[in-house]
mmCIF file of C-alpha atoms in Angstrom:
data_model
loop_
_atom_site.group_PDB
_atom_site.id
_atom_site.type_symbol
_atom_site.label_atom_id
_atom_site.label_comp_id
_atom_site.label_asym_id
_atom_site.label_seq_id
_atom_site.Cartn_x
_atom_site.Cartn_y
_atom_site.Cartn_z
ATOM 1 C CA UNK A 1 -0.144 -0.155 0.036
ATOM 2 C CA UNK A 2 1.646 2.930 -0.597
ATOM 3 C CA UNK A 3 1.666 5.494 2.068
ATOM 4 C CA UNK A 4 -0.802 8.284 2.670
ATOM 5 C CA UNK A 5 -3.056 5.774 1.028
ATOM 6 C CA UNK A 6 -6.259 4.506 2.476
ATOM 7 C CA UNK A 7 -7.887 1.350 0.371
ATOM 8 C CA UNK A 8 -10.185 0.343 3.077
ATOM 9 C CA UNK A 9 -13.593 0.988 1.719
ATOM 10 C CA UNK A 10 -14.643 3.195 3.600
ATOM 11 C CA UNK A 11 -11.572 5.154 2.466
ATOM 12 C CA UNK A 12 -12.494 4.800 -1.259
ATOM 13 C CA UNK A 13 -15.858 5.382 -1.330
ATOM 14 C CA UNK A 14 -15.367 8.642 0.724
ATOM 15 C CA UNK A 15 -13.094 9.813 -1.860
ATOM 16 C CA UNK A 16 -15.055 8.884 -4.832
ATOM 17 C CA UNK A 17 -18.105 9.778 -3.529
ATOM 18 C CA UNK A 18 -16.097 13.653 -1.988
ATOM 19 C CA UNK A 19 -14.456 13.252 -5.806
ATOM 20 C CA UNK A 20 -10.999 13.027 -4.330
ATOM 21 C CA UNK A 21 -10.022 9.411 -6.214
ATOM 22 C CA UNK A 22 -8.598 9.707 -9.691
ATOM 23 C CA UNK A 23 -10.262 6.558 -10.717
ATOM 24 C CA UNK A 24 -12.525 4.012 -9.003
ATOM 25 C CA UNK A 25 -12.195 0.151 -9.627
ATOM 26 C CA UNK A 26 -13.788 -2.677 -8.892
ATOM 27 C CA UNK A 27 -15.663 -2.838 -5.314
ATOM 28 C CA UNK A 28 -14.593 -6.271 -5.796
ATOM 29 C CA UNK A 29 -10.435 -5.386 -6.444
ATOM 30 C CA UNK A 30 -10.546 -4.183 -2.707
ATOM 31 C CA UNK A 31 -12.494 -6.334 -1.090
ATOM 32 C CA UNK A 32 -15.985 -8.436 -0.342
ATOM 33 C CA UNK A 33 -18.925 -7.211 -2.356
ATOM 34 C CA UNK A 34 -20.528 -7.964 1.122
ATOM 35 C CA UNK A 35 -21.636 -4.529 2.790
ATOM 36 C CA UNK A 36 -20.335 -6.550 5.957
ATOM 37 C CA UNK A 37 -16.517 -5.368 4.823
ATOM 38 C CA UNK A 38 -17.790 -2.097 3.988
ATOM 39 C CA UNK A 39 -17.230 -0.165 7.216
ATOM 40 C CA UNK A 40 -15.067 0.575 9.958
ATOM 41 C CA UNK A 41 -18.312 3.009 11.125
ATOM 42 C CA UNK A 42 -18.683 3.185 14.908
ATOM 43 C CA UNK A 43 -20.729 0.556 16.057
ATOM 44 C CA UNK A 44 -24.868 0.984 15.756
ATOM 45 C CA UNK A 45 -26.284 0.535 19.246
ATOM 46 C CA UNK A 46 -29.232 -2.432 19.458
ATOM 47 C CA UNK A 47 -32.540 -1.288 18.806
ATOM 48 C CA UNK A 48 -31.457 2.513 17.149
ATOM 49 C CA UNK A 49 -31.649 3.478 13.264
ATOM 50 C CA UNK A 50 -28.415 2.613 11.544
ATOM 51 C CA UNK A 51 -27.618 5.902 10.010
ATOM 52 C CA UNK A 52 -25.530 3.921 7.753
ATOM 53 C CA UNK A 53 -28.692 1.844 5.908
ATOM 54 C CA UNK A 54 -31.743 3.499 3.905
ATOM 55 C CA UNK A 55 -34.853 2.412 3.073
ATOM 56 C CA UNK A 56 -38.082 3.703 0.284
ATOM 57 C CA UNK A 57 -39.123 4.119 -3.096
ATOM 58 C CA UNK A 58 -37.627 5.694 -5.581
ATOM 59 C CA UNK A 59 -38.083 9.391 -6.605
ATOM 60 C CA UNK A 60 -35.544 10.351 -8.993
ATOM 61 C CA UNK A 61 -32.317 8.841 -10.859
ATOM 62 C CA UNK A 62 -30.025 11.765 -11.774
ATOM 63 C CA UNK A 63 -27.035 9.949 -12.927
ATOM 64 C CA UNK A 64 -25.360 8.354 -10.111
ATOM 65 C CA UNK A 65 -27.401 9.926 -7.364
ATOM 66 C CA UNK A 66 -30.936 8.047 -6.502
ATOM 67 C CA UNK A 67 -32.897 10.766 -4.741
ATOM 68 C CA UNK A 68 -35.863 8.654 -2.786
ATOM 69 C CA UNK A 69 -38.674 8.974 -0.209
ATOM 70 C CA UNK A 70 -38.454 6.938 2.757
ATOM 71 C CA UNK A 71 -41.238 4.792 4.452
ATOM 72 C CA UNK A 72 -41.326 7.015 7.391
ATOM 73 C CA UNK A 73 -41.362 10.175 5.037
ATOM 74 C CA UNK A 74 -37.650 10.763 4.989
ATOM 75 C CA UNK A 75 -36.422 12.219 2.565
ATOM 76 C CA UNK A 76 -33.004 9.934 1.380
ATOM 77 C CA UNK A 77 -30.368 11.364 -1.466
ATOM 78 C CA UNK A 78 -28.012 7.642 -2.307
ATOM 79 C CA UNK A 79 -24.574 8.852 -3.926
ATOM 80 C CA UNK A 80 -23.414 5.794 -5.771
ATOM 81 C CA UNK A 81 -20.396 5.085 -7.861
ATOM 82 C CA UNK A 82 -18.060 2.513 -10.371
ATOM 83 C CA UNK A 83 -17.577 0.210 -7.078
ATOM 84 C CA UNK A 84 -21.856 0.308 -5.688
ATOM 85 C CA UNK A 85 -22.900 -2.936 -6.163
ATOM 86 C CA UNK A 86 -26.867 -2.919 -7.798
ATOM 87 C CA UNK A 87 -28.758 -6.337 -7.421
ATOM 88 C CA UNK A 88 -32.095 -6.701 -8.624
ATOM 89 C CA UNK A 89 -33.217 -10.081 -8.946
ATOM 90 C CA UNK A 90 -29.297 -10.724 -10.290
ATOM 91 C CA UNK A 91 -26.344 -8.342 -9.951
ATOM 92 C CA UNK A 92 -27.266 -5.097 -11.665
ATOM 93 C CA UNK A 93 -26.150 -1.775 -12.091
ATOM 94 C CA UNK A 94 -27.749 1.696 -11.554
ATOM 95 C CA UNK A 95 -29.474 1.826 -15.185
ATOM 96 C CA UNK A 96 -31.495 -0.919 -13.992
ATOM 97 C CA UNK A 97 -32.654 1.179 -10.985
ATOM 98 C CA UNK A 98 -36.259 3.269 -11.978
ATOM 99 C CA UNK A 99 -38.651 5.237 -10.208
ATOM 100 C CA UNK A 100 -40.970 3.598 -7.877
ATOM 101 C CA UNK A 101 -38.163 0.981 -6.854
ATOM 102 C CA UNK A 102 -37.999 0.136 -3.341
ATOM 103 C CA UNK A 103 -34.620 -0.179 -2.400
ATOM 104 C CA UNK A 104 -31.956 -0.798 1.091
ATOM 105 C CA UNK A 105 -29.041 0.511 0.895
ATOM 106 C CA UNK A 106 -25.820 -0.136 3.032
ATOM 107 C CA UNK A 107 -23.282 2.448 2.852
ATOM 108 C CA UNK A 108 -21.609 5.323 4.445
ATOM 109 C CA UNK A 109 -23.357 8.780 5.698
ATOM 110 C CA UNK A 110 -21.731 11.872 4.441
ATOM 111 C CA UNK A 111 -21.242 15.115 6.093
ATOM 112 C CA UNK A 112 -24.082 15.939 3.787
ATOM 113 C CA UNK A 113 -26.293 13.893 4.735
ATOM 114 C CA UNK A 114 -26.027 11.589 1.967
ATOM 115 C CA UNK A 115 -25.493 7.932 1.625
ATOM 116 C CA UNK A 116 -22.182 6.576 -0.137
ATOM 117 C CA UNK A 117 -23.719 3.263 -1.017
ATOM 118 C CA UNK A 118 -21.753 0.508 -1.041
ATOM 119 C CA UNK A 119 -24.700 -1.884 -1.682
ATOM 120 C CA UNK A 120 -27.899 -1.154 -3.135
ATOM 121 C CA UNK A 121 -30.751 -3.739 -3.152
ATOM 122 C CA UNK A 122 -34.149 -3.037 -5.365
ATOM 123 C CA UNK A 123 -37.125 -4.333 -4.698
ATOM 124 C CA UNK A 124 -35.820 -7.526 -2.883
ATOM 125 C CA UNK A 125 -38.474 -9.244 -0.294
ATOM 126 C CA UNK A 126 -37.678 -11.947 1.685
ATOM 127 C CA UNK A 127 -40.611 -13.578 2.632
ATOM 128 C CA UNK A 128 -41.112 -16.842 4.726
ATOM 129 C CA UNK A 129 -44.804 -18.082 2.845
ATOM 130 C CA UNK A 130 -46.702 -21.647 2.719
ATOM 131 C CA UNK A 131 -47.047 -22.708 -1.067
ATOM 132 C CA UNK A 132 -51.100 -22.296 -1.798
ATOM 133 C CA UNK A 133 -51.153 -23.694 -6.329
ATOM 134 C CA UNK A 134 -48.555 -24.043 -8.163
ATOM 135 C CA UNK A 135 -49.486 -22.811 -12.199
ATOM 136 C CA UNK A 136 -47.938 -23.281 -15.630
ATOM 137 C CA UNK A 137 -45.233 -25.019 -17.111
ATOM 138 C CA UNK A 138 -43.830 -25.433 -12.780
ATOM 139 C CA UNK A 139 -46.990 -27.258 -12.158
ATOM 140 C CA UNK A 140 -46.110 -29.393 -15.133
ATOM 141 C CA UNK A 141 -43.577 -30.246 -13.992
ATOM 142 C CA UNK A 142 -44.707 -30.587 -11.031
ATOM 143 C CA UNK A 143 -47.231 -33.102 -12.126
ATOM 144 C CA UNK A 144 -44.900 -35.447 -14.676
ATOM 145 C CA UNK A 145 -42.096 -36.103 -11.603
ATOM 146 C CA UNK A 146 -45.386 -36.936 -9.150
ATOM 147 C CA UNK A 147 -46.119 -39.389 -12.260
ATOM 148 C CA UNK A 148 -42.567 -40.558 -12.724
ATOM 149 C CA UNK A 149 -42.205 -41.573 -8.862
ATOM 150 C CA UNK A 150 -45.767 -43.314 -8.950
ATOM 151 C CA UNK A 151 -43.994 -45.556 -12.111
ATOM 152 C CA UNK A 152 -41.160 -45.876 -10.106
ATOM 153 C CA UNK A 153 -43.170 -47.271 -7.366
ATOM 154 C CA UNK A 154 -45.327 -49.471 -10.145
ATOM 155 C CA UNK A 155 -41.634 -50.821 -11.397
ATOM 156 C CA UNK A 156 -41.980 -49.145 -14.756
ATOM 157 C CA UNK A 157 -39.957 -46.683 -16.586
ATOM 158 C CA UNK A 158 -39.670 -42.817 -15.176
ATOM 159 C CA UNK A 159 -40.403 -40.243 -16.708
ATOM 160 C CA UNK A 160 -37.351 -38.705 -17.406
ATOM 161 C CA UNK A 161 -36.024 -34.167 -18.218
ATOM 162 C CA UNK A 162 -39.194 -33.294 -16.011
ATOM 163 C CA UNK A 163 -38.089 -29.592 -15.882
ATOM 164 C CA UNK A 164 -40.105 -26.438 -14.568
ATOM 165 C CA UNK A 165 -39.418 -23.783 -17.507
ATOM 166 C CA UNK A 166 -41.274 -20.768 -15.926
ATOM 167 C CA UNK A 167 -45.282 -20.812 -14.497
ATOM 168 C CA UNK A 168 -45.773 -19.316 -11.210
ATOM 169 C CA UNK A 169 -45.594 -20.220 -7.730
ATOM 170 C CA UNK A 170 -49.194 -18.886 -5.639
ATOM 171 C CA UNK A 171 -47.453 -17.863 -1.703
ATOM 172 C CA UNK A 172 -49.524 -17.343 1.064
ATOM 173 C CA UNK A 173 -47.858 -14.526 3.215
ATOM 174 C CA UNK A 174 -49.742 -12.974 6.568
ATOM 175 C CA UNK A 175 -52.992 -13.490 4.978
ATOM 176 C CA UNK A 176 -52.123 -11.986 1.721
ATOM 177 C CA UNK A 177 -51.410 -13.784 -1.723
ATOM 178 C CA UNK A 178 -48.521 -13.287 -3.421
ATOM 179 C CA UNK A 179 -47.494 -14.657 -6.982
ATOM 180 C CA UNK A 180 -43.904 -16.090 -7.336
ATOM 181 C CA UNK A 181 -42.754 -15.569 -10.830
ATOM 182 C CA UNK A 182 -40.395 -18.758 -12.128
ATOM 183 C CA UNK A 183 -37.996 -16.582 -14.000
ATOM 184 C CA UNK A 184 -36.154 -19.457 -16.422
ATOM 185 C CA UNK A 185 -32.582 -19.464 -15.784
ATOM 186 C CA UNK A 186 -32.827 -17.402 -12.973
ATOM 187 C CA UNK A 187 -34.961 -18.447 -10.268
ATOM 188 C CA UNK A 188 -33.362 -21.105 -7.917
ATOM 189 C CA UNK A 189 -34.141 -23.302 -5.293
ATOM 190 C CA UNK A 190 -32.196 -24.829 -2.826
ATOM 191 C CA UNK A 191 -33.911 -28.384 -1.086
ATOM 192 C CA UNK A 192 -32.589 -29.110 2.039
ATOM 193 C CA UNK A 193 -29.398 -26.793 1.545
ATOM 194 C CA UNK A 194 -27.849 -28.577 -1.040
ATOM 195 C CA UNK A 195 -26.291 -26.373 -3.728
ATOM 196 C CA UNK A 196 -29.315 -24.139 -5.594
ATOM 197 C CA UNK A 197 -30.506 -26.008 -8.681
ATOM 198 C CA UNK A 198 -32.642 -23.738 -11.264
ATOM 199 C CA UNK A 199 -35.668 -26.462 -11.251
ATOM 200 C CA UNK A 200 -38.093 -25.477 -9.142
ATOM 201 C CA UNK A 201 -40.077 -28.908 -9.915
ATOM 202 C CA UNK A 202 -39.847 -30.694 -6.890
ATOM 203 C CA UNK A 203 -41.503 -27.189 -4.970
ATOM 204 C CA UNK A 204 -44.539 -28.882 -3.391
ATOM 205 C CA UNK A 205 -48.191 -27.182 -2.597
ATOM 206 C CA UNK A 206 -48.969 -26.497 0.893
ATOM 207 C CA UNK A 207 -45.178 -26.373 1.970
ATOM 208 C CA UNK A 208 -43.834 -24.000 4.118
ATOM 209 C CA UNK A 209 -40.605 -21.892 2.130
ATOM 210 C CA UNK A 210 -38.684 -19.247 2.782
ATOM 211 C CA UNK A 211 -37.926 -16.616 -0.516
ATOM 212 C CA UNK A 212 -35.912 -14.388 -2.004
ATOM 213 C CA UNK A 213 -37.605 -11.957 -4.832
ATOM 214 C CA UNK A 214 -37.141 -9.069 -6.694
ATOM 215 C CA UNK A 215 -40.902 -7.230 -6.192
ATOM 216 C CA UNK A 216 -42.824 -5.676 -8.762
ATOM 217 C CA UNK A 217 -44.114 -2.933 -7.538
ATOM 218 C CA UNK A 218 -47.757 -1.568 -6.566
ATOM 219 C CA UNK A 219 -48.940 -5.292 -7.396
ATOM 220 C CA UNK A 220 -48.921 -8.435 -4.903
ATOM 221 C CA UNK A 221 -45.985 -10.073 -7.874
ATOM 222 C CA UNK A 222 -42.160 -10.869 -7.715
ATOM 223 C CA UNK A 223 -39.496 -12.713 -9.584
ATOM 224 C CA UNK A 224 -38.214 -15.089 -7.665
ATOM 225 C CA UNK A 225 -34.759 -15.674 -7.631
ATOM 226 C CA UNK A 226 -34.148 -18.322 -4.656
ATOM 227 C CA UNK A 227 -36.648 -20.242 -2.947
ATOM 228 C CA UNK A 228 -35.919 -22.221 0.396
ATOM 229 C CA UNK A 229 -37.792 -26.016 1.303
ATOM 230 C CA UNK A 230 -37.731 -29.265 1.962
ATOM 231 C CA UNK A 231 -38.650 -32.299 0.394
ATOM 232 C CA UNK B 1 -27.142 -19.650 27.598
ATOM 233 C CA UNK B 2 -24.803 -21.513 24.953
ATOM 234 C CA UNK B 3 -23.965 -19.857 22.064
ATOM 235 C CA UNK B 4 -26.747 -21.190 19.324
ATOM 236 C CA UNK B 5 -25.919 -22.505 16.542
ATOM 237 C CA UNK B 6 -28.713 -22.238 13.083
ATOM 238 C CA UNK B 7 -29.452 -20.225 10.436
ATOM 239 C CA UNK B 8 -30.430 -16.838 10.759
ATOM 240 C CA UNK B 9 -32.583 -14.402 8.309
ATOM 241 C CA UNK B 10 -34.333 -10.579 7.251
ATOM 242 C CA UNK B 11 -37.786 -10.190 7.852
ATOM 243 C CA UNK B 12 -38.612 -6.383 7.170
ATOM 244 C CA UNK B 13 -40.981 -4.443 9.794
ATOM 245 C CA UNK B 14 -43.088 -0.826 10.597
ATOM 246 C CA UNK B 15 -43.905 1.470 7.775
ATOM 247 C CA UNK B 16 -42.080 -0.060 4.724
ATOM 248 C CA UNK B 17 -43.051 -0.664 0.589
ATOM 249 C CA UNK B 18 -44.259 -4.084 -0.839
ATOM 250 C CA UNK B 19 -45.632 -6.810 0.678
ATOM 251 C CA UNK B 20 -44.278 -5.748 4.576
ATOM 252 C CA UNK B 21 -46.873 -2.759 4.046
ATOM 253 C CA UNK B 22 -49.072 -4.950 5.350
ATOM 254 C CA UNK B 23 -46.743 -5.767 8.629
ATOM 255 C CA UNK B 24 -46.844 -3.535 12.083
ATOM 256 C CA UNK B 25 -44.290 -2.763 14.194
ATOM 257 C CA UNK B 26 -44.059 -6.681 15.377
ATOM 258 C CA UNK B 27 -44.795 -8.070 18.812
ATOM 259 C CA UNK B 28 -43.218 -5.144 20.710
ATOM 260 C CA UNK B 29 -44.298 -1.866 18.772
ATOM 261 C CA UNK B 30 -41.197 -1.129 18.251
ATOM 262 C CA UNK B 31 -39.802 -2.961 14.943
ATOM 263 C CA UNK B 32 -38.545 -0.977 12.043
ATOM 264 C CA UNK B 33 -36.812 -2.180 9.518
ATOM 265 C CA UNK B 34 -34.324 0.203 9.344
ATOM 266 C CA UNK B 35 -33.182 -0.242 13.248
ATOM 267 C CA UNK B 36 -30.641 -2.155 14.446
ATOM 268 C CA UNK B 37 -33.449 -5.309 15.908
ATOM 269 C CA UNK B 38 -34.452 -9.360 15.266
ATOM 270 C CA UNK B 39 -36.768 -11.320 16.708
ATOM 271 C CA UNK B 40 -36.785 -13.942 18.476
ATOM 272 C CA UNK B 41 -38.863 -17.379 18.832
ATOM 273 C CA UNK B 42 -38.878 -17.328 22.839
ATOM 274 C CA UNK B 43 -39.891 -13.793 23.277
ATOM 275 C CA UNK B 44 -42.843 -14.297 25.655
ATOM 276 C CA UNK B 45 -44.833 -17.506 25.992
ATOM 277 C CA UNK B 46 -47.109 -16.820 24.032
ATOM 278 C CA UNK B 47 -44.426 -16.217 20.895
ATOM 279 C CA UNK B 48 -42.751 -19.259 22.471
ATOM 280 C CA UNK B 49 -46.514 -21.541 21.832
ATOM 281 C CA UNK B 50 -46.442 -20.697 18.156
ATOM 282 C CA UNK B 51 -42.559 -20.782 17.383
ATOM 283 C CA UNK B 52 -41.981 -24.220 18.838
ATOM 284 C CA UNK B 53 -38.121 -24.276 18.907
ATOM 285 C CA UNK B 54 -38.295 -27.144 21.158
ATOM 286 C CA UNK B 55 -39.724 -29.252 17.920
ATOM 287 C CA UNK B 56 -35.916 -28.415 16.293
ATOM 288 C CA UNK B 57 -33.656 -28.837 19.747
ATOM 289 C CA UNK B 58 -33.478 -25.796 21.581
ATOM 290 C CA UNK B 59 -33.797 -24.590 24.265
ATOM 291 C CA UNK B 60 -34.075 -21.146 24.131
ATOM 292 C CA UNK B 61 -34.289 -18.417 27.406
ATOM 293 C CA UNK B 62 -37.553 -16.555 27.142
ATOM 294 C CA UNK B 63 -36.297 -13.120 26.105
ATOM 295 C CA UNK B 64 -38.451 -9.926 26.224
ATOM 296 C CA UNK B 65 -38.807 -7.008 24.387
ATOM 297 C CA UNK B 66 -34.947 -4.927 24.493
ATOM 298 C CA UNK B 67 -33.083 -8.001 25.581
ATOM 299 C CA UNK B 68 -29.436 -7.487 22.843
ATOM 300 C CA UNK B 69 -28.684 -10.769 21.275
ATOM 301 C CA UNK B 70 -24.845 -10.774 19.118
ATOM 302 C CA UNK B 71 -24.996 -12.709 16.264
ATOM 303 C CA UNK B 72 -21.812 -14.152 14.547
ATOM 304 C CA UNK B 73 -22.436 -14.641 10.378
ATOM 305 C CA UNK B 74 -20.358 -18.202 10.174
ATOM 306 C CA UNK B 75 -19.704 -16.890 6.344
ATOM 307 C CA UNK B 76 -17.611 -14.411 7.651
ATOM 308 C CA UNK B 77 -17.472 -13.904 11.285
ATOM 309 C CA UNK B 78 -19.304 -10.593 10.967
ATOM 310 C CA UNK B 79 -20.881 -9.980 14.531
ATOM 311 C CA UNK B 80 -23.854 -7.997 14.758
ATOM 312 C CA UNK B 81 -25.684 -7.046 18.643
ATOM 313 C CA UNK B 82 -29.300 -5.924 17.995
ATOM 314 C CA UNK B 83 -32.425 -6.087 20.309
ATOM 315 C CA UNK B 84 -35.577 -8.004 20.824
ATOM 316 C CA UNK B 85 -38.799 -5.939 18.768
ATOM 317 C CA UNK B 86 -40.550 -9.086 17.197
ATOM 318 C CA UNK B 87 -41.772 -12.685 17.755
ATOM 319 C CA UNK B 88 -40.258 -15.317 15.149
ATOM 320 C CA UNK B 89 -39.000 -17.160 13.660
ATOM 321 C CA UNK B 90 -41.571 -20.056 13.225
ATOM 322 C CA UNK B 91 -38.012 -22.979 14.290
ATOM 323 C CA UNK B 92 -41.127 -25.801 13.944
ATOM 324 C CA UNK B 93 -41.889 -25.180 10.707
ATOM 325 C CA UNK B 94 -37.965 -24.732 9.151
ATOM 326 C CA UNK B 95 -36.043 -28.060 11.227
ATOM 327 C CA UNK B 96 -33.994 -29.638 9.667
ATOM 328 C CA UNK B 97 -33.279 -26.578 7.280
ATOM 329 C CA UNK B 98 -29.991 -26.414 6.527
ATOM 330 C CA UNK B 99 -27.543 -23.782 5.458
ATOM 331 C CA UNK B 100 -23.580 -24.008 4.998
ATOM 332 C CA UNK B 101 -20.466 -22.277 4.070
ATOM 333 C CA UNK B 102 -17.954 -24.594 3.017
ATOM 334 C CA UNK B 103 -18.222 -26.822 6.233
ATOM 335 C CA UNK B 104 -20.445 -23.886 9.094
ATOM 336 C CA UNK B 105 -23.179 -25.070 8.657
ATOM 337 C CA UNK B 106 -26.113 -24.025 10.661
ATOM 338 C CA UNK B 107 -30.365 -25.826 11.371
ATOM 339 C CA UNK B 108 -33.215 -24.342 11.067
ATOM 340 C CA UNK B 109 -34.107 -21.463 11.256
ATOM 341 C CA UNK B 110 -32.920 -19.335 14.408
ATOM 342 C CA UNK B 111 -33.127 -15.320 14.718
ATOM 343 C CA UNK B 112 -34.424 -13.170 11.975
ATOM 344 C CA UNK B 113 -33.501 -9.759 11.876
ATOM 345 C CA UNK B 114 -34.074 -6.458 10.345
ATOM 346 C CA UNK B 115 -32.475 -5.382 6.673
ATOM 347 C CA UNK B 116 -30.277 -3.180 8.869
ATOM 348 C CA UNK B 117 -28.907 -5.632 10.911
ATOM 349 C CA UNK B 118 -28.842 -8.707 8.107
ATOM 350 C CA UNK B 119 -26.979 -6.043 5.914
ATOM 351 C CA UNK B 120 -24.354 -5.642 8.210
ATOM 352 C CA UNK B 121 -23.006 -8.951 8.328
ATOM 353 C CA UNK B 122 -24.198 -10.216 4.592
ATOM 354 C CA UNK B 123 -25.531 -9.341 1.383
ATOM 355 C CA UNK B 124 -28.947 -9.083 1.647
ATOM 356 C CA UNK B 125 -29.169 -11.594 -1.676
ATOM 357 C CA UNK B 126 -28.020 -13.962 0.663
ATOM 358 C CA UNK B 127 -31.193 -14.669 2.533
ATOM 359 C CA UNK B 128 -30.121 -17.395 4.791
ATOM 360 C CA UNK B 129 -27.147 -17.546 6.733
ATOM 361 C CA UNK B 130 -25.494 -20.208 9.096
ATOM 362 C CA UNK B 131 -24.873 -17.959 12.721
ATOM 363 C CA UNK B 132 -24.513 -18.665 15.678
ATOM 364 C CA UNK B 133 -26.442 -16.564 18.208
ATOM 365 C CA UNK B 134 -24.834 -15.483 21.806
ATOM 366 C CA UNK B 135 -26.319 -12.875 24.465
ATOM 367 C CA UNK B 136 -25.521 -9.718 23.704
#
């Protein structure tokens, strides 16, 4: 490290936002993308609001600056840099952020009140839910798998190649119905803690699941990123 | 209590957007997504009767609103200290659910953090992490 330089993520982000960095390397080059590695910020007392965290709905985007209104009415200015990591169903960029999106952001509160963002999660939701029904390809794949299992039990050849490529998982969450869209090639399932797979055909109606997904603003729908369940 | 090993997840509470808009400020009436707080499965007798962590083999002490726990992400060693603001998770629904980072594993959901707290020790997109929980 060059004497006199601060290569911590806190230092890099501060320099970037304050305009003192000549160039900014990718976040991965200076450490984990996980916000946990981001800052040596002063400890936040348990139970207290975190000054280095923000949430709300996006009201406008001006270059790298996101303006937003918090759910409690607080006005936020989220300053992003080339080191900011974005998530919107998948790892993304600021170009994917739209007015009306919900978000959570972690970063460093600057002296002017803005948040220099290390990570921004757009429309992300985390739900414990009950699988109410399956629709479309995921339902057909689920049924095919069940038929294959019955055929196996009867000694017949099992049908292979069942795969849920799209469709919907309808979820009951706190008394409300949420439609989870299976996005081909993106949505994944984690069964019994095994590595994630893109095949959701083992998801069973009536079971409890945990879902990480991307909400469709102002609807009861979401795209499924990862669905955790037991089989 | 000795540190408990299990899974940590996150949940939203308080005034919020999206599906979280239907939630309130939790069983303690103080829960907010932007605060360093958590849900605990034995926050009261009524809470325990819903979450039943004992059915997964956990003998958690009853701890009331405001009690502080320290949660360690076993994937990276990061620690966050939070206070109880809600009842949960529904541990008994997830007995046997397992999450690992290499050889570090946690089985069954034992604590839910607010987004503010979870994002201090892991990316929100990870959803679940193996963890240890101790008194704060």
